[in-house]
Amino acid sequence: QKEVEQNSGPLSVPEGAIASLNCTYSDRVSQSFFWYRQYSGKSPELIMSIYSNGDKEDGRFTAQLNKASQYVSLLIRDSQPSDSATYLCAFGSGNTGKLIFGQGTTLQVKP
Amino acid sequence: DGGITQSPKYLFRKEGQNVTLSCEQNLNHDAMYWYRQDPGQGLRLIYYSQIVNDFQKGDIAEGYSVSREKKESFPLTVTSAQKNPTAFYLCASSLDSYNEQFFGPGTRLTVL
């Protein structure tokens, strides 16, 4: 079983729609979860951190964490063409001091 | 202006050469990391350091070496033992090992 599972996509949504990105993880003791956005040819940029069960909202972005089911999701409301990128989820690996990254989901927002 | 800098942005290496990639941060972060990213792939951890003068191997350390003599600097050497070094190299730092990581702009290494 992979440590982190993400659908590689591409996920295609029309402009203005809600994009839903999902990630499942295997480490039951992880306490920290992150979403990064990576534009083609650029480095990853942190967009959301979440540490407790439930929803966390920041502008058009909402991260959802369910530790019992071991999944974390990212919702992007009112999707814009500028949101077209690869989205990486990551979680803190127990007490190793490392982050474990998923392979990323490519999002395409079509005008 | 706080941040992480990497240099050079592009690097070309002949086979058999060692090259060193620079990573500097002025965020006063304790932990620093090196990742490798191949086209269409995720991030793979090469080395990481949680404190000055200490570092640990990541998942793909063979053919690479690092040093951490100063808190703000974590250079990566790609040695001739690395069989396929052409990739995008990313340096990251975090306040400590359990916090979010912030990435530098990356160095794109090509072997000629």
PDB file of C-alpha atoms in Angstrom:
ATOM      1  CA  GLN A   1       0.000   0.000   0.000  1.00  0.00           C
ATOM      2  CA  LYS A   2       1.352   3.411  -0.965  1.00  0.00           C
ATOM      3  CA  GLU A   3       1.786   5.875   1.885  1.00  0.00           C
ATOM      4  CA  VAL A   4      -0.182   8.569   0.065  1.00  0.00           C
ATOM      5  CA  GLU A   5      -2.703   8.071  -2.721  1.00  0.00           C
ATOM      6  CA  GLN A   6      -3.806  10.840  -5.050  1.00  0.00           C
ATOM      7  CA  ASN A   7      -5.625  10.566  -8.350  1.00  0.00           C
ATOM      8  CA  SER A   8      -3.139  11.911 -10.893  1.00  0.00           C
ATOM      9  CA  GLY A   9      -5.916  13.312 -13.088  1.00  0.00           C
ATOM     10  CA  PRO A  10      -6.144  15.459 -15.018  1.00  0.00           C
ATOM     11  CA  LEU A  11      -9.222  16.775 -13.281  1.00  0.00           C
ATOM     12  CA  SER A  12     -11.012  19.145 -15.608  1.00  0.00           C
ATOM     13  CA  VAL A  13     -13.610  21.631 -14.347  1.00  0.00           C
ATOM     14  CA  PRO A  14     -15.265  24.641 -15.998  1.00  0.00           C
ATOM     15  CA  GLU A  15     -14.477  28.131 -14.788  1.00  0.00           C
ATOM     16  CA  GLY A  16     -16.601  29.059 -11.777  1.00  0.00           C
ATOM     17  CA  ALA A  17     -17.188  25.464 -10.668  1.00  0.00           C
ATOM     18  CA  ILE A  18     -16.013  23.767  -7.480  1.00  0.00           C
ATOM     19  CA  ALA A  19     -12.912  21.600  -7.852  1.00  0.00           C
ATOM     20  CA  SER A  20     -12.565  18.733  -5.377  1.00  0.00           C
ATOM     21  CA  LEU A  21      -9.179  17.120  -4.814  1.00  0.00           C
ATOM     22  CA  ASN A  22      -8.725  14.089  -2.583  1.00  0.00           C
ATOM     23  CA  CYS A  23      -5.880  12.352  -0.823  1.00  0.00           C
ATOM     24  CA  THR A  24      -5.713   9.247   1.366  1.00  0.00           C
ATOM     25  CA  TYR A  25      -2.808   8.384   3.646  1.00  0.00           C
ATOM     26  CA  SER A  26      -1.647   5.338   5.565  1.00  0.00           C
ATOM     27  CA  ASP A  27       0.063   6.760   8.681  1.00  0.00           C
ATOM     28  CA  ARG A  28      -2.514   6.639  11.485  1.00  0.00           C
ATOM     29  CA  VAL A  29      -0.402   8.727  13.875  1.00  0.00           C
ATOM     30  CA  SER A  30       0.169  11.670  11.563  1.00  0.00           C
ATOM     31  CA  GLN A  31      -0.937  14.988  13.041  1.00  0.00           C
ATOM     32  CA  SER A  32      -0.124  17.476  10.273  1.00  0.00           C
ATOM     33  CA  PHE A  33      -1.449  17.715   6.729  1.00  0.00           C
ATOM     34  CA  PHE A  34      -0.635  20.116   3.927  1.00  0.00           C
ATOM     35  CA  TRP A  35      -1.712  21.079   0.431  1.00  0.00           C
ATOM     36  CA  TYR A  36       0.773  22.533  -2.035  1.00  0.00           C
ATOM     37  CA  ARG A  37       0.182  24.028  -5.484  1.00  0.00           C
ATOM     38  CA  GLN A  38       2.831  23.613  -8.172  1.00  0.00           C
ATOM     39  CA  TYR A  39       2.688  25.437 -11.476  1.00  0.00           C
ATOM     40  CA  SER A  40       4.494  23.825 -14.397  1.00  0.00           C
ATOM     41  CA  GLY A  41       8.246  24.413 -14.121  1.00  0.00           C
ATOM     42  CA  LYS A  42       7.967  26.093 -10.700  1.00  0.00           C
ATOM     43  CA  SER A  43       8.499  24.986  -7.116  1.00  0.00           C
ATOM     44  CA  PRO A  44       5.635  23.929  -4.798  1.00  0.00           C
ATOM     45  CA  GLU A  45       3.821  26.663  -2.883  1.00  0.00           C
ATOM     46  CA  LEU A  46       2.069  25.984   0.411  1.00  0.00           C
ATOM     47  CA  ILE A  47      -1.624  26.868   0.225  1.00  0.00           C
ATOM     48  CA  MET A  48      -3.200  25.117   3.229  1.00  0.00           C
ATOM     49  CA  SER A  49      -2.190  23.472   6.501  1.00  0.00           C
ATOM     50  CA  ILE A  50      -4.642  21.485   8.615  1.00  0.00           C
ATOM     51  CA  TYR A  51      -4.051  19.729  11.914  1.00  0.00           C
ATOM     52  CA  SER A  52      -7.464  18.813  13.357  1.00  0.00           C
ATOM     53  CA  ASN A  53     -10.565  17.059  12.083  1.00  0.00           C
ATOM     54  CA  GLY A  54     -13.091  19.151  10.211  1.00  0.00           C
ATOM     55  CA  ASP A  55     -12.934  22.007   7.758  1.00  0.00           C
ATOM     56  CA  LYS A  56     -10.515  24.900   7.452  1.00  0.00           C
ATOM     57  CA  GLU A  57     -11.351  27.733   5.094  1.00  0.00           C
ATOM     58  CA  ASP A  58      -9.019  30.305   3.543  1.00  0.00           C
ATOM     59  CA  GLY A  59     -10.579  32.440   0.847  1.00  0.00           C
ATOM     60  CA  ARG A  60     -11.723  30.202  -2.002  1.00  0.00           C
ATOM     61  CA  PHE A  61      -9.909  27.183  -0.523  1.00  0.00           C
ATOM     62  CA  THR A  62     -11.320  24.739   2.037  1.00  0.00           C
ATOM     63  CA  ALA A  63      -9.302  21.840   3.426  1.00  0.00           C
ATOM     64  CA  GLN A  64     -11.183  18.952   5.010  1.00  0.00           C
ATOM     65  CA  LEU A  65      -9.555  16.391   7.295  1.00  0.00           C
ATOM     66  CA  ASN A  66     -11.019  13.095   8.483  1.00  0.00           C
ATOM     67  CA  LYS A  67      -8.450  11.225  10.570  1.00  0.00           C
ATOM     68  CA  ALA A  68     -10.726   8.241  11.236  1.00  0.00           C
ATOM     69  CA  SER A  69     -11.068   7.613   7.504  1.00  0.00           C
ATOM     70  CA  GLN A  70      -7.508   8.779   6.799  1.00  0.00           C
ATOM     71  CA  TYR A  71      -8.314  11.227   4.060  1.00  0.00           C
ATOM     72  CA  VAL A  72      -7.810  14.887   3.428  1.00  0.00           C
ATOM     73  CA  SER A  73      -9.445  16.891   0.669  1.00  0.00           C
ATOM     74  CA  LEU A  74      -9.145  20.338  -0.880  1.00  0.00           C
ATOM     75  CA  LEU A  75     -12.102  22.222  -2.318  1.00  0.00           C
ATOM     76  CA  ILE A  76     -11.537  25.186  -4.601  1.00  0.00           C
ATOM     77  CA  ARG A  77     -14.643  27.331  -5.045  1.00  0.00           C
ATOM     78  CA  ASP A  78     -15.229  29.576  -8.054  1.00  0.00           C
ATOM     79  CA  SER A  79     -12.342  27.911  -9.903  1.00  0.00           C
ATOM     80  CA  GLN A  80     -10.313  30.188 -12.158  1.00  0.00           C
ATOM     81  CA  PRO A  81      -8.013  29.350 -15.078  1.00  0.00           C
ATOM     82  CA  SER A  82      -5.153  30.578 -12.886  1.00  0.00           C
ATOM     83  CA  ASP A  83      -5.889  27.656 -10.523  1.00  0.00           C
ATOM     84  CA  SER A  84      -4.724  25.245 -13.252  1.00  0.00           C
ATOM     85  CA  ALA A  85      -1.742  23.507 -11.656  1.00  0.00           C
ATOM     86  CA  THR A  86      -0.680  20.303  -9.943  1.00  0.00           C
ATOM     87  CA  TYR A  87      -1.821  19.986  -6.328  1.00  0.00           C
ATOM     88  CA  LEU A  88       0.308  17.949  -3.938  1.00  0.00           C
ATOM     89  CA  CYS A  89      -0.922  16.675  -0.605  1.00  0.00           C
ATOM     90  CA  ALA A  90       1.573  15.906   2.157  1.00  0.00           C
ATOM     91  CA  PHE A  91       1.505  14.671   5.723  1.00  0.00           C
ATOM     92  CA  GLY A  92       3.964  14.652   8.578  1.00  0.00           C
ATOM     93  CA  SER A  93       5.374  11.174   9.079  1.00  0.00           C
ATOM     94  CA  GLY A  94       5.106  10.335  12.785  1.00  0.00           C
ATOM     95  CA  ASN A  95       8.269  11.370  14.608  1.00  0.00           C
ATOM     96  CA  THR A  96      10.679  11.100  11.672  1.00  0.00           C
ATOM     97  CA  GLY A  97      10.636  14.803  10.881  1.00  0.00           C
ATOM     98  CA  LYS A  98       9.772  14.130   7.251  1.00  0.00           C
ATOM     99  CA  LEU A  99       6.842  15.054   5.075  1.00  0.00           C
ATOM    100  CA  ILE A 100       5.436  12.374   2.809  1.00  0.00           C
ATOM    101  CA  PHE A 101       4.199  13.782  -0.511  1.00  0.00           C
ATOM    102  CA  GLY A 102       1.624  12.391  -2.885  1.00  0.00           C
ATOM    103  CA  GLN A 103       2.287  12.258  -6.624  1.00  0.00           C
ATOM    104  CA  GLY A 104      -0.037  15.182  -7.222  1.00  0.00           C
ATOM    105  CA  THR A 105      -3.331  15.795  -9.033  1.00  0.00           C
ATOM    106  CA  THR A 106      -3.307  17.950 -12.149  1.00  0.00           C
ATOM    107  CA  LEU A 107      -6.210  20.392 -12.253  1.00  0.00           C
ATOM    108  CA  GLN A 108      -7.344  22.054 -15.484  1.00  0.00           C
ATOM    109  CA  VAL A 109      -9.845  24.906 -15.249  1.00  0.00           C
ATOM    110  CA  LYS A 110     -11.369  25.623 -18.636  1.00  0.00           C
ATOM    111  CA  PRO A 111     -12.657  29.128 -19.459  1.00  0.00           C
TER     112      PRO A 111
ATOM    113  CA  ASP B   1      13.060  40.078   2.507  1.00  0.00           C
ATOM    114  CA  GLY B   2      12.801  36.614   4.054  1.00  0.00           C
ATOM    115  CA  GLY B   3      12.965  33.494   1.967  1.00  0.00           C
ATOM    116  CA  ILE B   4      14.882  30.601   0.507  1.00  0.00           C
ATOM    117  CA  THR B   5      17.292  31.065  -2.351  1.00  0.00           C
ATOM    118  CA  GLN B   6      18.802  28.424  -4.585  1.00  0.00           C
ATOM    119  CA  SER B   7      21.572  28.838  -7.085  1.00  0.00           C
ATOM    120  CA  PRO B   8      22.168  28.419  -9.863  1.00  0.00           C
ATOM    121  CA  LYS B   9      18.758  28.283 -11.529  1.00  0.00           C
ATOM    122  CA  TYR B  10      20.109  26.115 -14.355  1.00  0.00           C
ATOM    123  CA  LEU B  11      23.195  23.900 -14.213  1.00  0.00           C
ATOM    124  CA  PHE B  12      24.815  21.789 -16.873  1.00  0.00           C
ATOM    125  CA  ARG B  13      27.208  19.037 -15.920  1.00  0.00           C
ATOM    126  CA  LYS B  14      29.439  16.783 -17.925  1.00  0.00           C
ATOM    127  CA  GLU B  15      29.448  13.119 -17.051  1.00  0.00           C
ATOM    128  CA  GLY B  16      31.996  12.323 -14.335  1.00  0.00           C
ATOM    129  CA  GLN B  17      31.856  15.768 -12.737  1.00  0.00           C
ATOM    130  CA  ASN B  18      30.757  16.631  -9.232  1.00  0.00           C
ATOM    131  CA  VAL B  19      28.568  19.716  -8.881  1.00  0.00           C
ATOM    132  CA  THR B  20      27.322  21.591  -5.829  1.00  0.00           C
ATOM    133  CA  LEU B  21      23.887  23.180  -5.558  1.00  0.00           C
ATOM    134  CA  SER B  22      23.474  26.044  -3.140  1.00  0.00           C
ATOM    135  CA  CYS B  23      20.556  26.546  -0.738  1.00  0.00           C
ATOM    136  CA  GLU B  24      20.353  29.486   1.680  1.00  0.00           C
ATOM    137  CA  GLN B  25      17.521  30.589   3.975  1.00  0.00           C
ATOM    138  CA  ASN B  26      17.109  33.657   6.163  1.00  0.00           C
ATOM    139  CA  LEU B  27      13.931  32.471   7.894  1.00  0.00           C
ATOM    140  CA  ASN B  28      15.786  31.241  10.988  1.00  0.00           C
ATOM    141  CA  HIS B  29      14.446  27.751  10.319  1.00  0.00           C
ATOM    142  CA  ASP B  30      16.065  24.790  12.055  1.00  0.00           C
ATOM    143  CA  ALA B  31      15.171  22.096   9.505  1.00  0.00           C
ATOM    144  CA  MET B  32      16.238  21.958   5.851  1.00  0.00           C
ATOM    145  CA  TYR B  33      15.548  19.426   3.106  1.00  0.00           C
ATOM    146  CA  TRP B  34      16.619  18.431  -0.396  1.00  0.00           C
ATOM    147  CA  TYR B  35      14.195  16.845  -2.847  1.00  0.00           C
ATOM    148  CA  ARG B  36      14.491  15.602  -6.380  1.00  0.00           C
ATOM    149  CA  GLN B  37      11.618  15.825  -8.876  1.00  0.00           C
ATOM    150  CA  ASP B  38      11.606  14.056 -12.221  1.00  0.00           C
ATOM    151  CA  PRO B  39       9.169  15.032 -15.012  1.00  0.00           C
ATOM    152  CA  GLY B  40       5.608  14.074 -14.131  1.00  0.00           C
ATOM    153  CA  GLN B  41       6.736  12.633 -10.795  1.00  0.00           C
ATOM    154  CA  GLY B  42       6.304  13.524  -7.159  1.00  0.00           C
ATOM    155  CA  LEU B  43       8.988  14.699  -4.748  1.00  0.00           C
ATOM    156  CA  ARG B  44      11.629  12.281  -3.510  1.00  0.00           C
ATOM    157  CA  LEU B  45      13.628  13.120  -0.390  1.00  0.00           C
ATOM    158  CA  ILE B  46      17.407  13.052  -0.781  1.00  0.00           C
ATOM    159  CA  TYR B  47      18.731  14.349   2.556  1.00  0.00           C
ATOM    160  CA  TYR B  48      17.388  16.349   5.460  1.00  0.00           C
ATOM    161  CA  SER B  49      18.821  18.154   8.445  1.00  0.00           C
ATOM    162  CA  GLN B  50      16.959  18.945  11.646  1.00  0.00           C
ATOM    163  CA  ILE B  51      19.795  20.871  13.285  1.00  0.00           C
ATOM    164  CA  VAL B  52      23.211  22.321  12.483  1.00  0.00           C
ATOM    165  CA  ASN B  53      26.004  19.750  12.088  1.00  0.00           C
ATOM    166  CA  ASP B  54      23.555  16.879  11.755  1.00  0.00           C
ATOM    167  CA  PHE B  55      21.768  15.367   8.752  1.00  0.00           C
ATOM    168  CA  GLN B  56      20.026  12.147   7.757  1.00  0.00           C
ATOM    169  CA  LYS B  57      19.659  10.225   4.524  1.00  0.00           C
ATOM    170  CA  GLY B  58      16.336  10.336   2.780  1.00  0.00           C
ATOM    171  CA  ASP B  59      14.906   7.822   0.361  1.00  0.00           C
ATOM    172  CA  ILE B  60      17.392   8.331  -2.493  1.00  0.00           C
ATOM    173  CA  ALA B  61      20.687   9.463  -0.896  1.00  0.00           C
ATOM    174  CA  GLU B  62      23.027   7.347  -3.029  1.00  0.00           C
ATOM    175  CA  GLY B  63      25.280   9.508  -5.183  1.00  0.00           C
ATOM    176  CA  TYR B  64      24.603  12.672  -3.172  1.00  0.00           C
ATOM    177  CA  SER B  65      26.280  14.365  -0.222  1.00  0.00           C
ATOM    178  CA  VAL B  66      25.404  17.333   1.999  1.00  0.00           C
ATOM    179  CA  SER B  67      26.797  19.443   4.803  1.00  0.00           C
ATOM    180  CA  ARG B  68      25.150  21.650   7.431  1.00  0.00           C
ATOM    181  CA  GLU B  69      27.858  23.830   8.940  1.00  0.00           C
ATOM    182  CA  LYS B  70      25.627  26.882   9.309  1.00  0.00           C
ATOM    183  CA  LYS B  71      21.959  27.159  10.189  1.00  0.00           C
ATOM    184  CA  GLU B  72      21.150  29.128   7.060  1.00  0.00           C
ATOM    185  CA  SER B  73      22.997  26.969   4.530  1.00  0.00           C
ATOM    186  CA  PHE B  74      22.496  23.397   3.290  1.00  0.00           C
ATOM    187  CA  PRO B  75      24.475  22.724   0.079  1.00  0.00           C
ATOM    188  CA  LEU B  76      23.947  19.545  -1.938  1.00  0.00           C
ATOM    189  CA  THR B  77      26.720  17.897  -3.956  1.00  0.00           C
ATOM    190  CA  VAL B  78      25.730  15.659  -6.834  1.00  0.00           C
ATOM    191  CA  THR B  79      28.631  13.279  -7.295  1.00  0.00           C
ATOM    192  CA  SER B  80      29.715  11.321 -10.335  1.00  0.00           C
ATOM    193  CA  ALA B  81      28.330   8.216  -8.596  1.00  0.00           C
ATOM    194  CA  GLN B  82      24.781   9.444  -9.216  1.00  0.00           C
ATOM    195  CA  LYS B  83      23.798   7.511 -12.330  1.00  0.00           C
ATOM    196  CA  ASN B  84      20.977   9.677 -13.604  1.00  0.00           C
ATOM    197  CA  PRO B  85      21.246  13.144 -12.073  1.00  0.00           C
ATOM    198  CA  THR B  86      19.201  15.091 -14.636  1.00  0.00           C
ATOM    199  CA  ALA B  87      16.252  16.428 -12.615  1.00  0.00           C
ATOM    200  CA  PHE B  88      14.707  19.423 -10.869  1.00  0.00           C
ATOM    201  CA  TYR B  89      16.253  19.860  -7.398  1.00  0.00           C
ATOM    202  CA  LEU B  90      14.251  21.570  -4.669  1.00  0.00           C
ATOM    203  CA  CYS B  91      15.436  22.812  -1.314  1.00  0.00           C
ATOM    204  CA  ALA B  92      12.965  23.417   1.504  1.00  0.00           C
ATOM    205  CA  SER B  93      13.064  24.596   5.086  1.00  0.00           C
ATOM    206  CA  SER B  94      10.734  24.508   8.080  1.00  0.00           C
ATOM    207  CA  LEU B  95      10.695  26.040  11.537  1.00  0.00           C
ATOM    208  CA  ASP B  96      11.156  22.568  12.945  1.00  0.00           C
ATOM    209  CA  SER B  97      10.572  19.039  11.722  1.00  0.00           C
ATOM    210  CA  TYR B  98       6.823  19.018  12.361  1.00  0.00           C
ATOM    211  CA  ASN B  99       5.842  22.252  10.649  1.00  0.00           C
ATOM    212  CA  GLU B 100       5.030  23.139   7.087  1.00  0.00           C
ATOM    213  CA  GLN B 101       7.925  23.274   4.649  1.00  0.00           C
ATOM    214  CA  PHE B 102       8.636  26.210   2.363  1.00  0.00           C
ATOM    215  CA  PHE B 103      10.418  25.681  -0.924  1.00  0.00           C
ATOM    216  CA  GLY B 104      13.080  27.578  -2.800  1.00  0.00           C
ATOM    217  CA  PRO B 105      12.732  28.233  -6.553  1.00  0.00           C
ATOM    218  CA  GLY B 106      14.703  25.108  -7.521  1.00  0.00           C
ATOM    219  CA  THR B 107      17.748  24.236  -9.626  1.00  0.00           C
ATOM    220  CA  ARG B 108      17.342  22.417 -12.907  1.00  0.00           C
ATOM    221  CA  LEU B 109      20.349  20.132 -13.485  1.00  0.00           C
ATOM    222  CA  THR B 110      21.095  18.650 -16.887  1.00  0.00           C
ATOM    223  CA  VAL B 111      23.850  16.170 -17.620  1.00  0.00           C
ATOM    224  CA  LEU B 112      25.377  16.615 -21.054  1.00  0.00           C
TER     225      LEU B 112
END
